[in-house]
mmCIF file of C-alpha atoms in Angstrom:
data_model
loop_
_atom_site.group_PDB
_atom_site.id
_atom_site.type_symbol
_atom_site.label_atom_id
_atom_site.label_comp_id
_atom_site.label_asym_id
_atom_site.label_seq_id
_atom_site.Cartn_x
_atom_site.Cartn_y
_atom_site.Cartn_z
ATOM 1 C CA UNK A 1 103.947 56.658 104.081
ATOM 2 C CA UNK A 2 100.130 57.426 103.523
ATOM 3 C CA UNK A 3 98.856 59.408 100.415
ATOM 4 C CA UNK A 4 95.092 60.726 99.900
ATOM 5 C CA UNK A 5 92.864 61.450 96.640
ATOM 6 C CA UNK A 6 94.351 64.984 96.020
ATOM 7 C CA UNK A 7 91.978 67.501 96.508
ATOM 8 C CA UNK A 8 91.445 70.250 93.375
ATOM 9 C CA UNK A 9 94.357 72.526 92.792
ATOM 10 C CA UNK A 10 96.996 70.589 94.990
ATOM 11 C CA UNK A 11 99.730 69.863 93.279
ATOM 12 C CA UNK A 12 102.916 67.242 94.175
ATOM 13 C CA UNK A 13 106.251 69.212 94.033
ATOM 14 C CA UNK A 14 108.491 69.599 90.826
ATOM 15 C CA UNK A 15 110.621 67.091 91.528
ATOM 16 C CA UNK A 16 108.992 65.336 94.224
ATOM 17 C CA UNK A 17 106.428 63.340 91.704
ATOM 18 C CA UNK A 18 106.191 60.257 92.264
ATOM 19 C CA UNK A 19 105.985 57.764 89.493
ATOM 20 C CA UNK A 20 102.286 56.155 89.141
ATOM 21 C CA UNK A 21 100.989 58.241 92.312
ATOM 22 C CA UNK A 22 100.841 61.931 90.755
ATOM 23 C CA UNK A 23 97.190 62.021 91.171
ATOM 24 C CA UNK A 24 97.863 61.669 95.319
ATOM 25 C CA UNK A 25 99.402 64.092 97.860
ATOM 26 C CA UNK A 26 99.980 64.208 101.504
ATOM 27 C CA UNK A 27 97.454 65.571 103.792
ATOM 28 C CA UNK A 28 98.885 67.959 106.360
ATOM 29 C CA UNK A 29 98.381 67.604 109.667
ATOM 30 C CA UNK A 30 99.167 71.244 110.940
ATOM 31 C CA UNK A 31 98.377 74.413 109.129
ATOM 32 C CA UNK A 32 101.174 76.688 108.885
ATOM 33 C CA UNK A 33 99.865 78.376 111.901
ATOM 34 C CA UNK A 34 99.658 75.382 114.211
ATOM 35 C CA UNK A 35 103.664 75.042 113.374
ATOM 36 C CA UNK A 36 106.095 75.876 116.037
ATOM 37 C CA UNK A 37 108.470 77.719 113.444
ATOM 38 C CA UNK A 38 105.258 80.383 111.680
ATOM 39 C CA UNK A 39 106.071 83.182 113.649
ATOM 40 C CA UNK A 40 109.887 82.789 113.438
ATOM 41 C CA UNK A 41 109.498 82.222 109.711
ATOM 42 C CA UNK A 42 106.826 85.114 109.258
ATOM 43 C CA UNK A 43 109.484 87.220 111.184
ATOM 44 C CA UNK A 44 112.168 86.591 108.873
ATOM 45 C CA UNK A 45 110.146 87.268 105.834
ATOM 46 C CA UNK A 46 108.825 90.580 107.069
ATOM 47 C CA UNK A 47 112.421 91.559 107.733
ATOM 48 C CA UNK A 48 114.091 90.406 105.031
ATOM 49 C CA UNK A 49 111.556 93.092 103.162
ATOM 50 C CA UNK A 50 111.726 95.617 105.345
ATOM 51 C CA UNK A 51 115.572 95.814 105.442
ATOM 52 C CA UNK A 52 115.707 95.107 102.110
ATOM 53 C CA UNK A 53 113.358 98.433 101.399
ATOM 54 C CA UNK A 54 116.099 100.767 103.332
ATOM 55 C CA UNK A 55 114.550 100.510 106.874
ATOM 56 C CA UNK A 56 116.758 100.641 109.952
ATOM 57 C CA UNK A 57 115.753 97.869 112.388
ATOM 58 C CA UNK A 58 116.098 99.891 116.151
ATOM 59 C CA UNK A 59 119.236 98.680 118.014
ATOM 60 C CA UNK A 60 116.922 98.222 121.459
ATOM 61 C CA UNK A 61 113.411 96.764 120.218
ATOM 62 C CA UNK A 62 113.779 94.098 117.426
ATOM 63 C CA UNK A 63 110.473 94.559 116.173
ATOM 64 C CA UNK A 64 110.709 98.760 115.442
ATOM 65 C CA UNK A 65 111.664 99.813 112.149
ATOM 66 C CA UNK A 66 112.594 103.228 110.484
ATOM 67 C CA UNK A 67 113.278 104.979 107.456
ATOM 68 C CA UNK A 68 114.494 108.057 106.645
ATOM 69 C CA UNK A 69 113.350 110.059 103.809
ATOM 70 C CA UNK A 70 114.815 113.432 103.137
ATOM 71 C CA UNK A 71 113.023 115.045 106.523
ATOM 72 C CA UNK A 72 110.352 112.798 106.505
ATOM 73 C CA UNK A 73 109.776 109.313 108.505
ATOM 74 C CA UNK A 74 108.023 105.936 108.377
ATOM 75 C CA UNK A 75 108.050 103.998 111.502
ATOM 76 C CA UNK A 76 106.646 100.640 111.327
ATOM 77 C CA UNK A 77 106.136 98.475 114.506
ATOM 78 C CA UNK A 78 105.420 94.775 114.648
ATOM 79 C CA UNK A 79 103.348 92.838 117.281
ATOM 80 C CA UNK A 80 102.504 89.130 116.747
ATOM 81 C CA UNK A 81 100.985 88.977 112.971
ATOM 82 C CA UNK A 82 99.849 92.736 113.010
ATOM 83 C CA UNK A 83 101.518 96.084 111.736
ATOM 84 C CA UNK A 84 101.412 99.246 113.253
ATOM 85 C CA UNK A 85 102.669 101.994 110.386
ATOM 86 C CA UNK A 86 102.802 105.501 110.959
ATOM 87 C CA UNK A 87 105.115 108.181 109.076
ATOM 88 C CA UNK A 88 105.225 112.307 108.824
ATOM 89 C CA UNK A 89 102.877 112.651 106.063
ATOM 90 C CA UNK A 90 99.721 110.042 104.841
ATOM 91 C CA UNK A 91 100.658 109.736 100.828
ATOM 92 C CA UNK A 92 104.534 107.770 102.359
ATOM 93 C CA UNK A 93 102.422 105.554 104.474
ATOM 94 C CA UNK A 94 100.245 104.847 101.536
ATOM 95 C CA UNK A 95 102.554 104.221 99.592
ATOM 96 C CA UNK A 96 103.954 101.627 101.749
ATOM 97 C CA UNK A 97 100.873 100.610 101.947
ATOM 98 C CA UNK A 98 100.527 100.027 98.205
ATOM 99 C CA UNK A 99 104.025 98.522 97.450
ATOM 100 C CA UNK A 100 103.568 96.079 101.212
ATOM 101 C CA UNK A 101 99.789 94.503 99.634
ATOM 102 C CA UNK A 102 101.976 93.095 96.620
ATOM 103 C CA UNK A 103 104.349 91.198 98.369
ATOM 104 C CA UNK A 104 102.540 90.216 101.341
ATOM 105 C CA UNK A 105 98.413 89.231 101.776
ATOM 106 C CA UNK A 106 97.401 91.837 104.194
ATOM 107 C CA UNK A 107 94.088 93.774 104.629
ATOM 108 C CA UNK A 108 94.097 97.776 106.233
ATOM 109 C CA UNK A 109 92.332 97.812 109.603
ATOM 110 C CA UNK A 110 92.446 101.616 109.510
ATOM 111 C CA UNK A 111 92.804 103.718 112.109
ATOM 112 C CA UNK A 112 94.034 101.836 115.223
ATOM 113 C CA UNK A 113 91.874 102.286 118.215
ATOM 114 C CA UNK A 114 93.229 100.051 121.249
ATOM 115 C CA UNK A 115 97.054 98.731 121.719
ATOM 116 C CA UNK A 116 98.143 96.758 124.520
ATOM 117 C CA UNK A 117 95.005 97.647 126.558
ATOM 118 C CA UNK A 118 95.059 100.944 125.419
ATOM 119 C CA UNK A 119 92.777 103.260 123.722
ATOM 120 C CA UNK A 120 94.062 105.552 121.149
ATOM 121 C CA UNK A 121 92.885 108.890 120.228
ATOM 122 C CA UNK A 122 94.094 110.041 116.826
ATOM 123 C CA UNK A 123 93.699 113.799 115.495
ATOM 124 C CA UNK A 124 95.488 115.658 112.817
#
């Protein structure tokens, strides 16, 4: 078991301190990306929330969700780390918008221009 000089604001565990070492902490070898299990644990997260927020997760494509409000819809698709979200009127997607960026670190890339290869032309 090797420890390292902890570096500033790394803590050890509660309850994983270890008498006479708490000034030391392991050094990770893999970043949570490099880790086999991210994008199954990323997945999980994501829909844990998005169930949990009264979306329906489609039957045929694990990765589509959609909720119903009065006669209005969000639709929110997810490929790799990225979000598409689109809905029936902009202030809902906002929204979602505003209550997703406190649960989850995300930044807006706006408009989306290419999927899959694609180019996307959006109008009003």
């Amino acid at each position: 078991m090797t420890f390292y000089k902890k570096k500033k604001n790394v803590e050890q565990l509660a309850g994983f301190v270890i008498q006479g070492k708490e000034d030391k902490v392991y050094l990770l070898k893999n970043a949570l990306y490099g880790l086999k299990q991210a994008p199954r644990a990323w997945y999980d997260r994501i829909d844990d929330y998005l169930t949990g927020s009264d979306f329906q997760k489609s039957l045929s494509k694990a990765t589509l969700y959609v909720k119903k409000i009065n006669n209005d819809i969000l639709i929110i698709s997810l490929y790799v780390d990225d979000l598409l979200v689109t809905g029936s009127t902009i202030q809902q997607v906002g929204e979602l918008k505003q209550k997703m960026v406190q649960v989850f670190e995300m930044i807006d890339l706006g408009l989306m221009r290419f999927f899959l290869g694609m180019e996307i032309m959006q109008n009003k």
